[in-house]
Amino acid sequence: MAHAIEPVDEGDATVAYAGPSSAPNELVMRDALELSGMIKRREVSCVETMTTYLDHIELHNGTVNAIIALRDREELLDEAKVRDRQLADGHYLGWMHGFPHAVKDLSAVEGLPFTSGSPIFADRIADTDDLFVKRIKSAGAIIVGKTNTPEFGFGSQTYNPVWGTTVSPYDTSRTAGGSSGGAAVSLALRMLPVADGTDYMGSLRNPAAFNNVVGFRPSWGRIPETGFIAQGAVSGPMGRSVADVAHLLSTMAGPDANAPLGIDEDPEIFTRSLERNFRGARIAWVGDWDGYLATEPGVLDLCESSFETFRQIGCTVESALPDYKPEDIWQLFLKWRWWAQLGMVDLYDDPRTRALMKPEMLWEMENAVTLTALDVTKAAAARNSWQTALTKMFETYDFILAPSAQVFPFDKDTHWPESIAGRRMDTYHRWMETVVPWTMTGVPVAAMPVGFDQRGLPMGVQIIGRHGADRAVLQLAYAYEQATQWVRSVLPPALRTN
């Protein structure tokens, strides 16, 4: 039986796109785990699954521009036929057997465009798969295309000169967020069962909030990153349910010889039941850091409305802050992020490619090239001090809550909010400062919906745990989800039947 969908009344919400008049096919409304079981039991074929999803993408994607570089239908159906023959022969690849999947365009898929949203790489075709893509393919997925992202992932607003702008299905005059905006919209409109993304400055968290889906930033090292430096960026899963997200994490995660700083733990743990008793768990609410963060009116109210749910499942929630100045976290973040961009210095040094960079990237590079070794050393020391302060906080609290964003989805033609509640933002990304502390400590964060404002615009909250406690964070997110069901109960207007 499919889950009943009962959209809630959203008052005076104004949206630009109501979608086709007919109800969506039941198959695309299934959670990923439901669909997986149906395919495994051969209750539905991989060809039928692929056909249904491609038809659904054709209906909706032209309006939101979430999936890009979509592959030829006949090629995809031929691959789906292969998956059906494999099942008939008893060769089951894994829980994603026959799934249509699109990979964020900051990651490589062999034979597909790999533009990173930049005109510099508008014609680049990947000649290999990134590691997590190999793992998703090995689990049986069929890659149908890519999902849209801002240029090089800079900015939590998904637009670029190669593929255009991705918009929110809850109001197509507004941004989908970013940088995993294409992934989040694809999930919200049920154009994909699950999706992958990346996150440095909230790129799995902000678009989850702006599109009423689930995002998960894993502990640094959970999904292998090559090298010996723990930079801020991670790959991670997104989905329509916490259980789906946990299963995709199990596929993407796991140790690799090329990731010496990776977490050496069997990712199978994420396929187990997420049920847990949270009676007595203590949660700290950091909110706007005692007025330090500028927030749009209504954001904090919606996030705080989640407290009652957490209390109902046994937790205590109280306001508390780490013993560390948030402005110092911001300064160390700026330097660390500038340092991370120096890998692209050759593009910046070449006048031909520099001319193709958007202003936000130029700003990053202009600051990056001025860094000294002493600047980086001091930033590393500050990061260690902040880690110590957060570890101390976790001696008292089991989890931390924070807003997933400081504003609601804004106009799609606005590159970034220049002010919030009358306070001017001094950089292109200052309006997303709420995600920065947790990035800089590499801790796991689940991005969960908390509801909608009077305009029908979504918002979300971050559930933050200790480093390595990814499963515990997912368990709390699951308990919260079971009590709220925001993703299932409030569909985008294009999917509503009444």
C-alpha positions as semicolon CSV with decimal commas, in nm:
position;residue;x (nm);y (nm);z (nm)
1;M;0,000;0,000;0,000
2;A;0,127;0,349;-0,080
3;H;0,139;0,599;0,204
4;A;-0,157;0,836;0,216
5;I;-0,058;1,192;0,135
6;E;-0,261;1,460;0,313
7;P;-0,130;1,807;0,226
8;V;-0,179;2,066;0,499
9;D;-0,339;2,405;0,449
10;E;-0,068;2,660;0,379
11;G;-0,283;2,969;0,398
12;D;-0,201;3,245;0,153
13;A;0,102;3,077;-0,006
14;T;0,170;3,199;-0,359
15;V;0,346;2,964;-0,597
16;A;0,441;2,997;-0,959
17;Y;0,382;2,639;-1,066
18;A;0,094;2,408;-0,980
19;G;0,201;2,127;-1,210
20;P;0,003;1,881;-1,420
21;S;-0,358;1,824;-1,325
22;S;-0,326;1,445;-1,288
23;A;-0,192;1,279;-0,973
24;P;0,169;1,157;-0,990
25;N;0,228;0,788;-1,053
26;E;0,219;0,591;-0,728
27;L;0,562;0,443;-0,799
28;V;0,751;0,773;-0,772
29;M;0,578;0,846;-0,441
30;R;0,728;0,538;-0,278
31;D;1,016;0,585;-0,038
32;A;1,341;0,447;-0,174
33;L;1,339;0,149;0,060
34;E;0,984;0,061;-0,040
35;L;1,079;0,080;-0,407
36;S;1,390;-0,128;-0,343
37;G;1,184;-0,407;-0,188
38;M;0,934;-0,404;-0,473
39;I;1,212;-0,438;-0,731
40;K;1,386;-0,713;-0,538
41;R;1,061;-0,910;-0,508
42;R;1,000;-0,843;-0,879
43;E;0,668;-0,675;-0,805
44;V;0,776;-0,402;-1,044
45;S;1,036;-0,425;-1,318
46;C;1,339;-0,204;-1,355
47;V;1,209;-0,103;-1,698
48;E;0,876;0,008;-1,551
49;T;1,059;0,194;-1,276
50;M;1,285;0,373;-1,521
51;T;1,000;0,456;-1,758
52;T;0,786;0,596;-1,478
53;Y;1,066;0,813;-1,341
54;L;1,167;0,942;-1,685
55;D;0,804;1,032;-1,760
56;H;0,784;1,211;-1,425
57;I;1,109;1,398;-1,493
58;E;0,975;1,503;-1,832
59;L;0,663;1,646;-1,667
60;H;0,837;1,851;-1,400
61;N;1,205;1,910;-1,464
62;G;1,156;2,173;-1,734
63;T;1,004;2,406;-1,477
64;V;1,255;2,362;-1,194
65;N;1,576;2,275;-1,386
66;A;1,707;2,034;-1,124
67;I;1,835;1,743;-1,337
68;I;2,085;1,834;-1,607
69;A;2,272;1,639;-1,874
70;L;1,987;1,385;-1,884
71;R;2,089;1,079;-2,081
72;D;1,907;0,932;-2,381
73;R;1,588;0,750;-2,281
74;E;1,654;0,444;-2,497
75;E;2,002;0,397;-2,352
76;L;1,861;0,414;-2,002
77;L;1,583;0,167;-2,081
78;D;1,838;-0,071;-2,229
79;E;2,033;-0,057;-1,903
80;A;1,711;-0,117;-1,710
81;K;1,648;-0,427;-1,922
82;V;1,993;-0,553;-1,823
83;R;1,901;-0,505;-1,457
84;D;1,581;-0,705;-1,511
85;R;1,774;-0,988;-1,676
86;Q;2,019;-0,987;-1,384
87;L;1,732;-1,026;-1,140
88;A;1,581;-1,307;-1,345
89;D;1,917;-1,483;-1,329
90;G;1,938;-1,440;-0,953
91;H;2,204;-1,171;-0,974
92;Y;2,090;-0,898;-0,733
93;L;2,341;-0,613;-0,715
94;G;2,214;-0,438;-0,404
95;W;1,945;-0,220;-0,255
96;M;1,970;0,035;-0,542
97;H;1,923;-0,232;-0,811
98;G;1,750;-0,058;-1,104
99;F;1,724;0,283;-0,932
100;P;1,749;0,593;-1,150
101;H;2,015;0,816;-0,993
102;A;2,165;1,154;-1,084
103;V;2,499;1,272;-0,944
104;K;2,570;1,628;-0,834
105;D;2,772;1,810;-1,099
106;L;3,068;1,865;-0,866
107;S;3,144;1,492;-0,888
108;A;3,267;1,278;-1,176
109;V;3,065;1,015;-1,362
110;E;3,251;0,845;-1,644
111;G;3,123;0,955;-1,984
112;L;2,898;1,233;-1,854
113;P;2,944;1,611;-1,848
114;F;3,150;1,727;-1,550
115;T;3,116;2,104;-1,570
116;S;3,103;2,204;-1,202
117;G;2,865;2,470;-1,333
118;S;3,158;2,665;-1,475
119;P;3,201;2,794;-1,832
120;I;3,567;2,700;-1,789
121;F;3,464;2,334;-1,795
122;A;3,147;2,361;-2,004
123;D;3,274;2,092;-2,244
124;R;3,450;1,865;-1,991
125;I;3,349;1,497;-1,993
126;A;3,458;1,281;-1,699
127;D;3,688;0,990;-1,785
128;T;3,636;0,809;-1,454
129;D;3,394;0,773;-1,163
130;D;3,450;0,924;-0,822
131;L;3,473;0,656;-0,552
132;F;3,125;0,707;-0,409
133;V;2,982;0,698;-0,762
134;K;3,147;0,361;-0,817
135;R;2,987;0,238;-0,497
136;I;2,641;0,365;-0,600
137;K;2,677;0,192;-0,937
138;S;2,793;-0,127;-0,766
139;A;2,475;-0,119;-0,556
140;G;2,275;-0,140;-0,880
141;A;2,187;0,221;-0,961
142;I;2,163;0,348;-1,318
143;I;2,301;0,699;-1,361
144;V;2,048;0,905;-1,558
145;G;2,230;1,238;-1,551
146;K;2,361;1,505;-1,314
147;T;2,200;1,746;-1,067
148;N;2,254;2,119;-1,091
149;T;2,487;2,318;-0,865
150;P;2,627;2,670;-0,841
151;E;2,953;2,743;-1,020
152;F;3,218;2,535;-0,836
153;G;2,966;2,507;-0,553
154;F;3,023;2,867;-0,439
155;G;2,715;3,011;-0,272
156;S;2,397;2,854;-0,139
157;Q;2,204;2,955;-0,452
158;T;2,194;2,712;-0,746
159;Y;2,254;2,906;-1,066
160;N;2,534;2,898;-1,321
161;P;2,599;3,014;-1,679
162;V;2,620;2,658;-1,815
163;W;2,287;2,507;-1,703
164;G;2,090;2,800;-1,564
165;T;1,896;2,839;-1,237
166;T;1,730;2,573;-1,024
167;V;1,418;2,689;-0,838
168;S;1,218;2,568;-0,540
169;P;0,911;2,355;-0,619
170;Y;0,731;2,520;-0,327
171;D;0,752;2,858;-0,504
172;T;0,928;2,863;-0,839
173;S;0,995;3,235;-0,812
174;R;1,244;3,148;-0,538
175;T;1,582;2,978;-0,504
176;A;1,628;2,610;-0,431
177;G;1,926;2,692;-0,211
178;G;2,254;2,519;-0,270
179;S;2,492;2,402;-0,352
180;S;2,306;2,068;-0,367
181;G;1,999;2,252;-0,495
182;G;1,937;2,026;-0,793
183;A;1,955;1,719;-0,571
184;A;1,709;1,858;-0,315
185;V;1,456;1,970;-0,575
186;S;1,478;1,632;-0,752
187;L;1,381;1,467;-0,424
188;A;1,107;1,713;-0,335
189;L;0,939;1,658;-0,674
190;R;0,995;1,280;-0,652
191;M;1,213;1,279;-0,966
192;L;1,474;1,064;-0,787
193;P;1,443;0,805;-0,507
194;V;1,757;0,933;-0,326
195;A;2,032;1,180;-0,413
196;D;2,394;1,255;-0,335
197;G;2,541;1,594;-0,258
198;T;2,841;1,769;-0,110
199;D;2,870;2,008;0,181
200;Y;3,127;2,266;0,283
201;M;2,908;2,552;0,398
202;G;2,568;2,391;0,436
203;S;2,529;2,249;0,087
204;L;2,349;1,940;0,216
205;R;2,167;2,138;0,486
206;N;2,043;2,463;0,333
207;P;1,876;2,302;0,026
208;A;1,717;2,039;0,250
209;A;1,560;2,321;0,451
210;F;1,453;2,515;0,140
211;N;1,289;2,208;-0,019
212;N;1,140;2,016;0,277
213;V;1,361;1,708;0,243
214;V;1,628;1,537;0,453
215;G;2,000;1,606;0,420
216;F;2,290;1,453;0,611
217;R;2,642;1,586;0,649
218;P;2,843;1,287;0,777
219;S;3,139;1,304;1,011
220;W;3,453;1,403;0,829
221;G;3,613;1,079;0,708
222;R;3,292;0,876;0,708
223;I;3,280;0,894;0,328
224;P;3,642;0,867;0,212
225;E;3,828;1,184;0,116
226;T;4,178;1,139;-0,019
227;G;4,482;1,300;0,141
228;F;4,611;1,393;0,483
229;I;4,428;1,723;0,543
230;A;4,077;1,735;0,690
231;Q;3,931;2,010;0,473
232;G;3,574;2,128;0,523
233;A;3,407;1,960;0,226
234;V;3,236;1,622;0,251
235;S;3,009;1,416;0,031
236;G;2,682;1,295;0,174
237;P;2,331;1,159;0,116
238;M;1,992;1,325;0,079
239;G;1,649;1,165;0,072
240;R;1,279;1,181;0,147
241;S;1,314;0,980;0,468
242;V;1,582;0,930;0,730
243;A;1,593;0,555;0,665
244;D;1,654;0,617;0,294
245;V;1,933;0,860;0,381
246;A;2,090;0,609;0,619
247;H;2,089;0,340;0,350
248;L;2,250;0,567;0,093
249;L;2,512;0,657;0,354
250;S;2,582;0,286;0,398
251;T;2,653;0,267;0,024
252;M;2,871;0,578;0,003
253;A;3,064;0,523;0,327
254;G;3,336;0,281;0,430
255;P;3,715;0,284;0,449
256;D;3,939;0,313;0,144
257;A;4,315;0,272;0,112
258;N;4,347;0,615;-0,048
259;A;4,181;0,786;0,250
260;P;4,426;0,745;0,540
261;L;4,222;0,974;0,769
262;G;3,894;0,795;0,699
263;I;3,670;0,633;0,961
264;D;3,735;0,259;0,973
265;E;3,388;0,131;1,058
266;D;3,163;-0,110;0,871
267;P;2,895;0,104;0,699
268;E;2,649;-0,183;0,735
269;I;2,553;-0,031;1,071
270;F;2,347;0,229;0,884
271;T;2,116;-0,036;0,738
272;R;1,999;-0,146;1,084
273;S;1,685;-0,028;1,260
274;L;1,698;0,336;1,368
275;E;1,457;0,284;1,657
276;R;1,593;0,412;1,988
277;N;1,464;0,533;2,324
278;F;1,564;0,896;2,380
279;R;1,427;0,935;2,729
280;G;1,667;1,160;2,921
281;A;1,867;1,281;2,620
282;R;1,982;1,641;2,657
283;I;1,971;1,885;2,365
284;A;2,124;2,233;2,354
285;W;1,963;2,500;2,136
286;V;2,212;2,760;2,008
287;G;1,958;2,955;1,802
288;D;2,106;3,282;1,679
289;W;2,395;3,266;1,928
290;D;2,233;3,521;2,159
291;G;2,165;3,768;1,880
292;Y;2,500;3,732;1,705
293;L;2,346;3,584;1,388
294;A;2,105;3,792;1,183
295;T;1,788;3,594;1,113
296;E;1,480;3,666;0,906
297;P;1,168;3,700;1,122
298;G;0,994;3,365;1,158
299;V;1,302;3,143;1,119
300;L;1,372;3,103;1,491
301;D;1,002;3,065;1,573
302;L;0,965;2,772;1,333
303;C;1,282;2,605;1,460
304;E;1,174;2,650;1,821
305;S;0,837;2,496;1,738
306;S;1,024;2,165;1,702
307;F;1,115;2,163;2,072
308;E;0,780;2,017;2,174
309;T;0,833;1,722;1,939
310;F;1,177;1,654;2,084
311;R;1,031;1,671;2,433
312;Q;0,754;1,430;2,335
313;I;1,014;1,173;2,234
314;G;1,186;1,204;2,571
315;C;1,449;1,476;2,528
316;T;1,506;1,791;2,727
317;V;1,579;2,105;2,524
318;E;1,742;2,414;2,669
319;S;1,927;2,718;2,539
320;A;2,304;2,691;2,575
321;L;2,614;2,809;2,392
322;P;2,967;2,673;2,366
323;D;3,240;2,866;2,547
324;Y;3,384;3,013;2,228
325;K;3,327;3,339;2,043
326;P;3,130;3,283;1,721
327;E;3,312;3,569;1,548
328;D;3,639;3,382;1,605
329;I;3,488;3,070;1,441
330;W;3,391;3,284;1,141
331;Q;3,741;3,425;1,103
332;L;3,909;3,085;1,117
333;F;3,652;2,956;0,867
334;L;3,732;3,232;0,619
335;K;4,103;3,155;0,623
336;W;4,054;2,780;0,610
337;R;3,818;2,809;0,315
338;W;4,052;3,047;0,131
339;W;4,333;2,800;0,180
340;A;4,117;2,521;0,037
341;Q;4,065;2,718;-0,285
342;L;4,435;2,749;-0,367
343;G;4,412;2,425;-0,562
344;M;4,250;2,635;-0,836
345;V;4,520;2,902;-0,839
346;D;4,628;2,809;-1,192
347;L;4,280;2,896;-1,320
348;Y;4,298;3,225;-1,135
349;D;4,644;3,308;-1,265
350;D;4,541;3,255;-1,627
351;P;4,365;3,572;-1,752
352;R;4,154;3,368;-1,994
353;T;4,001;3,148;-1,725
354;R;3,995;3,420;-1,461
355;A;3,766;3,620;-1,689
356;L;3,515;3,332;-1,674
357;M;3,497;3,317;-1,293
358;K;3,198;3,463;-1,108
359;P;3,264;3,748;-0,860
360;E;3,224;3,525;-0,553
361;M;3,497;3,293;-0,672
362;L;3,725;3,584;-0,759
363;W;3,675;3,718;-0,406
364;E;3,776;3,382;-0,260
365;M;4,085;3,360;-0,480
366;E;4,191;3,720;-0,422
367;N;4,198;3,652;-0,050
368;A;4,347;3,306;-0,086
369;V;4,658;3,422;-0,268
370;T;4,742;3,665;0,015
371;L;4,755;3,392;0,282
372;T;5,085;3,320;0,451
373;A;5,199;3,001;0,619
374;L;5,157;3,180;0,950
375;D;4,792;3,260;0,866
376;V;4,721;2,894;0,803
377;T;4,907;2,786;1,116
378;K;4,703;3,026;1,331
379;A;4,379;2,911;1,168
380;A;4,469;2,548;1,241
381;A;4,535;2,636;1,605
382;A;4,204;2,820;1,628
383;R;4,026;2,521;1,477
384;N;4,179;2,297;1,743
385;S;4,066;2,537;2,016
386;W;3,711;2,544;1,880
387;Q;3,710;2,163;1,865
388;T;3,811;2,152;2,232
389;A;3,530;2,389;2,327
390;L;3,270;2,186;2,139
391;T;3,396;1,861;2,290
392;K;3,355;2,021;2,632
393;M;2,995;2,114;2,548
394;F;2,920;1,754;2,451
395;E;3,017;1,649;2,804
396;T;2,689;1,811;2,914
397;Y;2,469;1,772;2,607
398;D;2,405;1,473;2,382
399;F;2,299;1,679;2,079
400;I;2,284;2,039;1,961
401;L;2,011;2,209;1,757
402;A;2,065;2,506;1,526
403;P;1,870;2,665;1,237
404;S;1,959;2,522;0,896
405;A;1,948;2,870;0,742
406;Q;1,908;3,231;0,852
407;V;1,657;3,326;0,581
408;F;1,369;3,165;0,396
409;P;1,404;3,088;0,022
410;F;1,458;3,420;-0,155
411;D;1,408;3,547;-0,509
412;K;1,572;3,325;-0,771
413;D;1,732;3,629;-0,937
414;T;1,898;3,743;-0,613
415;H;2,250;3,602;-0,603
416;W;2,269;3,630;-0,224
417;P;2,092;3,824;0,053
418;E;2,276;4,151;0,107
419;S;2,096;4,217;0,434
420;I;1,890;4,027;0,691
421;A;1,648;4,206;0,922
422;G;1,827;4,533;0,850
423;R;2,176;4,398;0,911
424;R;2,410;4,410;0,613
425;M;2,598;4,095;0,511
426;D;2,967;4,173;0,452
427;T;3,036;3,867;0,233
428;Y;2,841;3,663;-0,021
429;H;2,800;3,377;0,227
430;R;2,763;3,547;0,566
431;W;2,389;3,475;0,555
432;M;2,471;3,104;0,600
433;E;2,699;3,145;0,903
434;T;2,469;2,919;1,108
435;V;2,623;2,611;0,944
436;V;2,988;2,712;0,985
437;P;3,069;2,597;1,341
438;W;2,976;2,237;1,266
439;T;3,165;2,231;0,937
440;M;3,482;2,340;1,114
441;T;3,465;2,051;1,363
442;G;3,370;1,782;1,110
443;V;3,081;1,655;1,321
444;P;2,770;1,479;1,182
445;V;2,464;1,693;1,113
446;A;2,114;1,590;1,004
447;A;1,910;1,860;0,832
448;M;1,542;1,810;0,913
449;P;1,228;2,003;0,809
450;V;1,050;2,209;1,075
451;G;0,755;2,340;0,878
452;F;0,646;2,640;0,673
453;D;0,586;3,011;0,723
454;Q;0,261;3,189;0,634
455;R;0,380;3,214;0,271
456;G;0,425;2,838;0,244
457;L;0,806;2,864;0,245
458;P;0,994;2,579;0,417
459;M;1,260;2,590;0,688
460;G;1,475;2,334;0,865
461;V;1,681;2,262;1,172
462;Q;2,025;2,105;1,215
463;I;2,064;1,810;1,456
464;I;2,432;1,801;1,552
465;G;2,618;1,521;1,727
466;R;2,964;1,423;1,841
467;H;3,223;1,331;1,580
468;G;3,169;0,972;1,473
469;A;2,818;0,956;1,621
470;D;2,652;0,955;1,280
471;R;2,414;0,673;1,365
472;A;2,302;0,840;1,688
473;V;2,223;1,160;1,496
474;L;2,026;0,961;1,239
475;Q;1,838;0,783;1,518
476;L;1,729;1,114;1,671
477;A;1,639;1,246;1,326
478;Y;1,434;0,931;1,267
479;A;1,244;0,968;1,596
480;Y;1,170;1,331;1,513
481;E;1,059;1,236;1,161
482;Q;0,818;0,971;1,287
483;A;0,651;1,233;1,504
484;T;0,628;1,504;1,237
485;Q;0,629;1,355;0,884
486;W;0,684;1,691;0,715
487;V;0,818;1,541;0,392
488;R;0,516;1,318;0,339
489;S;0,249;1,555;0,467
490;V;0,338;1,874;0,277
491;L;0,403;1,802;-0,089
492;P;0,510;2,065;-0,342
493;P;0,204;2,219;-0,512
494;A;0,281;2,038;-0,839
495;L;0,224;1,701;-0,668
496;R;-0,093;1,781;-0,476
497;T;-0,420;1,626;-0,580
498;N;-0,654;1,855;-0,390
